[in-house]
Rosetta silent file (secondary structure, phi, psi, omega in degrees, C-alpha in Angstrom):
SEQUENCE: MKSTLGFGQYSFIDFRAVEAWVNLAITTVLYLEHERITHMLDRRLSKDCRQWWQRQRLHGLCHAVRQASEREQLRYIEKRTKTSGGLKKLQRLLAASIPQEYRIAV
SCORE:     score description
SCORE:     0.000 S_00000001
   1 L     0.000  -35.204 -177.553  -38.317   -2.528   -2.047 S_00000001
   2 L   -60.724  -47.780 -178.303  -38.510   -5.107    0.720 S_00000001
   3 L   -78.038  -39.028 -178.398  -36.736   -7.844   -1.227 S_00000001
   4 L   -62.134  -41.678 -177.238  -34.391   -5.589   -3.222 S_00000001
   5 L   -92.501   -1.590  174.449  -33.026   -3.871   -0.135 S_00000001
   6 L    81.925   27.467 -178.891  -33.009   -7.019    2.005 S_00000001
   7 H   -80.313  -19.123 -174.536  -35.654   -6.088    4.565 S_00000001
   8 H   -63.702  -24.263 -175.434  -37.411   -9.453    4.451 S_00000001
   9 H   -94.667    0.908 -177.058  -34.814  -11.165    6.616 S_00000001
  10 L  -123.024  149.829  173.224  -34.808   -8.673    9.489 S_00000001
  11 L  -118.606  126.508 -179.124  -37.237   -7.692   12.224 S_00000001
  12 L  -113.443  139.763  175.928  -36.950   -4.194   13.623 S_00000001
  13 L  -103.573  -40.222 -177.014  -38.493   -2.935   16.845 S_00000001
  14 L   -93.485  126.628 -178.465  -37.068    0.580   16.922 S_00000001
  15 H   -62.105  -31.422  178.775  -38.094    2.880   14.055 S_00000001
  16 H   -63.021  -34.588  177.211  -34.683    4.605   14.148 S_00000001
  17 H   -66.568  -40.421  177.967  -33.078    1.293   13.284 S_00000001
  18 H   -63.280  -46.834 -178.923  -35.456    0.926   10.332 S_00000001
  19 H   -61.396  -43.636  179.085  -34.716    4.460    9.175 S_00000001
  20 H   -64.131  -42.512  179.560  -30.950    3.941    9.458 S_00000001
  21 H   -64.069  -42.932  179.287  -31.163    0.623    7.584 S_00000001
  22 H   -62.800  -46.004  179.467  -33.264    2.147    4.803 S_00000001
  23 H   -60.691  -43.792  179.578  -30.865    5.078    4.420 S_00000001
  24 H   -65.756  -44.129 -178.980  -27.872    2.758    4.311 S_00000001
  25 H   -64.995  -44.448 -179.567  -29.507    0.339    1.856 S_00000001
  26 H   -66.296  -41.080  177.657  -30.672    3.089   -0.505 S_00000001
  27 H   -61.706  -42.448  179.166  -27.284    4.800   -0.413 S_00000001
  28 H   -63.437  -46.579  179.804  -25.574    1.496   -1.214 S_00000001
  29 H   -61.526  -43.235  179.339  -27.920    0.744   -4.113 S_00000001
  30 H   -64.046  -40.217  177.760  -27.438    4.243   -5.535 S_00000001
  31 H   -62.733  -46.477 -179.899  -23.659    3.942   -5.268 S_00000001
  32 H   -62.986  -40.480  178.069  -23.664    0.564   -7.032 S_00000001
  33 H   -66.845  -37.371  175.924  -25.921    1.876   -9.791 S_00000001
  34 H   -60.383  -45.483  178.298  -23.651    4.910  -10.194 S_00000001
  35 H   -61.242  -43.242 -179.420  -20.668    2.577  -10.621 S_00000001
  36 H   -60.723  -48.398 -177.947  -22.585    0.471  -13.136 S_00000001
  37 H   -66.298  -39.323  178.103  -23.610    3.470  -15.254 S_00000001
  38 H   -58.455  -44.422  179.819  -20.123    4.974  -15.086 S_00000001
  39 H   -71.990  -34.660  178.578  -18.648    1.768  -16.499 S_00000001
  40 H   -63.648  -32.090 -176.937  -21.398    1.387  -19.101 S_00000001
  41 H   -93.263   -5.361 -177.713  -20.581    4.847  -20.470 S_00000001
  42 L   -75.937  106.175 -177.242  -16.771    4.456  -20.336 S_00000001
  43 L   -71.578  -12.841  177.095  -15.684    4.329  -23.998 S_00000001
  44 L   -73.101  -21.262  179.832  -12.210    3.148  -22.992 S_00000001
  45 L   -83.546  154.139  177.957  -13.716   -0.232  -22.078 S_00000001
  46 L   -68.006  161.521  178.585  -14.474   -2.871  -24.668 S_00000001
  47 H   -60.569  -41.042  178.826  -18.032   -3.360  -25.882 S_00000001
  48 H   -61.821  -41.726  179.923  -18.167   -6.740  -24.111 S_00000001
  49 H   -65.645  -43.497  178.277  -17.045   -5.200  -20.849 S_00000001
  50 H   -63.101  -39.098  177.307  -19.628   -2.406  -21.098 S_00000001
  51 H   -66.461  -35.681  176.667  -22.332   -4.993  -21.837 S_00000001
  52 H   -58.918  -46.750  178.602  -21.204   -7.004  -18.816 S_00000001
  53 H   -63.086  -36.076 -179.821  -21.755   -3.964  -16.626 S_00000001
  54 H   -64.405  -36.694 -177.218  -25.146   -3.392  -18.245 S_00000001
  55 H   -77.405  -21.110 -173.517  -26.321   -6.919  -17.371 S_00000001
  56 L   -72.898  147.298  173.153  -25.256   -6.813  -13.735 S_00000001
  57 L  -121.494 -163.394 -169.351  -27.641   -6.190  -10.873 S_00000001
  58 H   -53.849  -48.025 -176.110  -27.005   -5.737   -7.166 S_00000001
  59 H   -63.201  -48.140  178.741  -25.321   -9.053   -6.413 S_00000001
  60 H   -64.689  -37.126  178.547  -22.977   -8.863   -9.389 S_00000001
  61 H   -65.167  -39.485  177.522  -22.297   -5.180   -8.751 S_00000001
  62 H   -59.284  -44.549  178.538  -21.310   -5.934   -5.157 S_00000001
  63 H   -64.467  -41.270 -178.861  -18.782   -8.485   -6.412 S_00000001
  64 H   -63.712  -44.230  179.354  -17.468   -6.081   -9.055 S_00000001
  65 H   -65.754  -38.154  177.780  -16.935   -3.257   -6.550 S_00000001
  66 H   -64.095  -42.622  178.758  -15.247   -5.684   -4.164 S_00000001
  67 H   -63.002  -40.959  178.599  -12.925   -6.865   -6.949 S_00000001
  68 H   -62.676  -41.022  178.089  -12.050   -3.269   -7.847 S_00000001
  69 H   -64.374  -41.631  177.390  -11.248   -2.577   -4.212 S_00000001
  70 H   -61.667  -42.055  178.858   -9.063   -5.678   -4.057 S_00000001
  71 H   -61.123  -42.623  179.094   -7.174   -4.557   -7.167 S_00000001
  72 H   -63.843  -40.144  178.310   -6.516   -1.162   -5.618 S_00000001
  73 H   -65.721  -38.578  178.041   -5.270   -2.792   -2.427 S_00000001
  74 H   -66.268  -37.857  176.369   -3.002   -5.071   -4.428 S_00000001
  75 H   -62.244  -39.587  177.966   -1.560   -2.077   -6.291 S_00000001
  76 H   -63.719  -44.305  178.788   -0.842   -0.473   -2.943 S_00000001
  77 H   -62.695  -41.721  179.835    0.860   -3.664   -1.735 S_00000001
  78 H   -60.999  -44.354  179.136    2.858   -3.855   -4.969 S_00000001
  79 H   -60.552  -38.397 -176.168    4.107   -0.302   -4.558 S_00000001
  80 H   -78.950  -34.007 -174.284    5.142   -1.035   -1.008 S_00000001
  81 H   -99.974  -24.288  179.914    6.716   -4.445   -1.525 S_00000001
  82 L    57.382   35.129  177.375    8.086   -4.166   -5.086 S_00000001
  83 L  -121.299   85.218 -176.256    7.573   -7.897   -5.647 S_00000001
  84 H   -65.989  -33.602  179.021    5.585   -8.210   -8.865 S_00000001
  85 H   -62.150  -45.594  178.525    6.046  -12.001   -9.043 S_00000001
  86 H   -66.974  -35.229  179.230    4.440  -12.496   -5.646 S_00000001
  87 H   -67.540  -42.744  179.161    1.703  -10.027   -6.509 S_00000001
  88 H   -60.528  -41.678  179.256    0.845  -11.827   -9.772 S_00000001
  89 H   -64.365  -43.117  178.734    0.507  -15.108   -7.892 S_00000001
  90 H   -63.528  -41.233  177.700   -1.731  -13.477   -5.294 S_00000001
  91 H   -61.803  -42.209  178.669   -3.889  -11.914   -8.031 S_00000001
  92 H   -63.356  -41.655  179.110   -4.303  -15.314   -9.715 S_00000001
  93 H   -64.336  -43.211  178.489   -5.316  -16.918   -6.427 S_00000001
  94 H   -65.701  -42.849  179.733   -7.852  -14.190   -5.692 S_00000001
  95 H   -62.938  -39.267 -178.975   -9.266  -14.314   -9.219 S_00000001
  96 H   -68.180  -23.068 -178.533   -9.622  -18.095   -9.032 S_00000001
  97 H   -81.298  -11.190 -178.650  -11.605  -17.781   -5.800 S_00000001
  98 L   -93.168  130.477  177.541  -14.323  -15.658   -7.481 S_00000001
  99 L   -56.019  142.662 -175.266  -17.125  -17.541   -9.268 S_00000001
 100 H   -53.153  -41.757 -175.203  -16.823  -17.178  -13.058 S_00000001
 101 H   -68.700  -13.422 -179.517  -20.194  -15.429  -13.482 S_00000001
 102 H  -108.051    4.034  178.851  -19.133  -12.587  -11.150 S_00000001
 103 L   -78.800  140.022  178.764  -15.701  -11.911  -12.633 S_00000001
 104 L   -76.846  131.759  175.200  -15.317   -8.594  -14.413 S_00000001
 105 L   -76.574  112.666 -177.217  -14.495   -8.899  -18.094 S_00000001
 106 L  -103.886    0.000    0.000  -11.281   -6.864  -18.410 S_00000001
């Protein structure tokens, strides 16, 4: 639990800080695992995509959730600006900035 939740790099003096950190870390891990399982069971996704989600662990899941959030923000920007050409260029730039091993297979 210490390494998985990232406790090894911090020193806590106040127990309330430890309790808050543990609650936050466990909630985050549970959320990421929920997202992973949801995608693994989604039959609308390709077999390769579902397998990608199956292989991911915390670090990869964090990147995947961040990418999903970015996509949603870009959709919001697209609706507001109505410039699909500019949006496509921005999406390509963002996708290129993500290491290949953490990109979601779509």
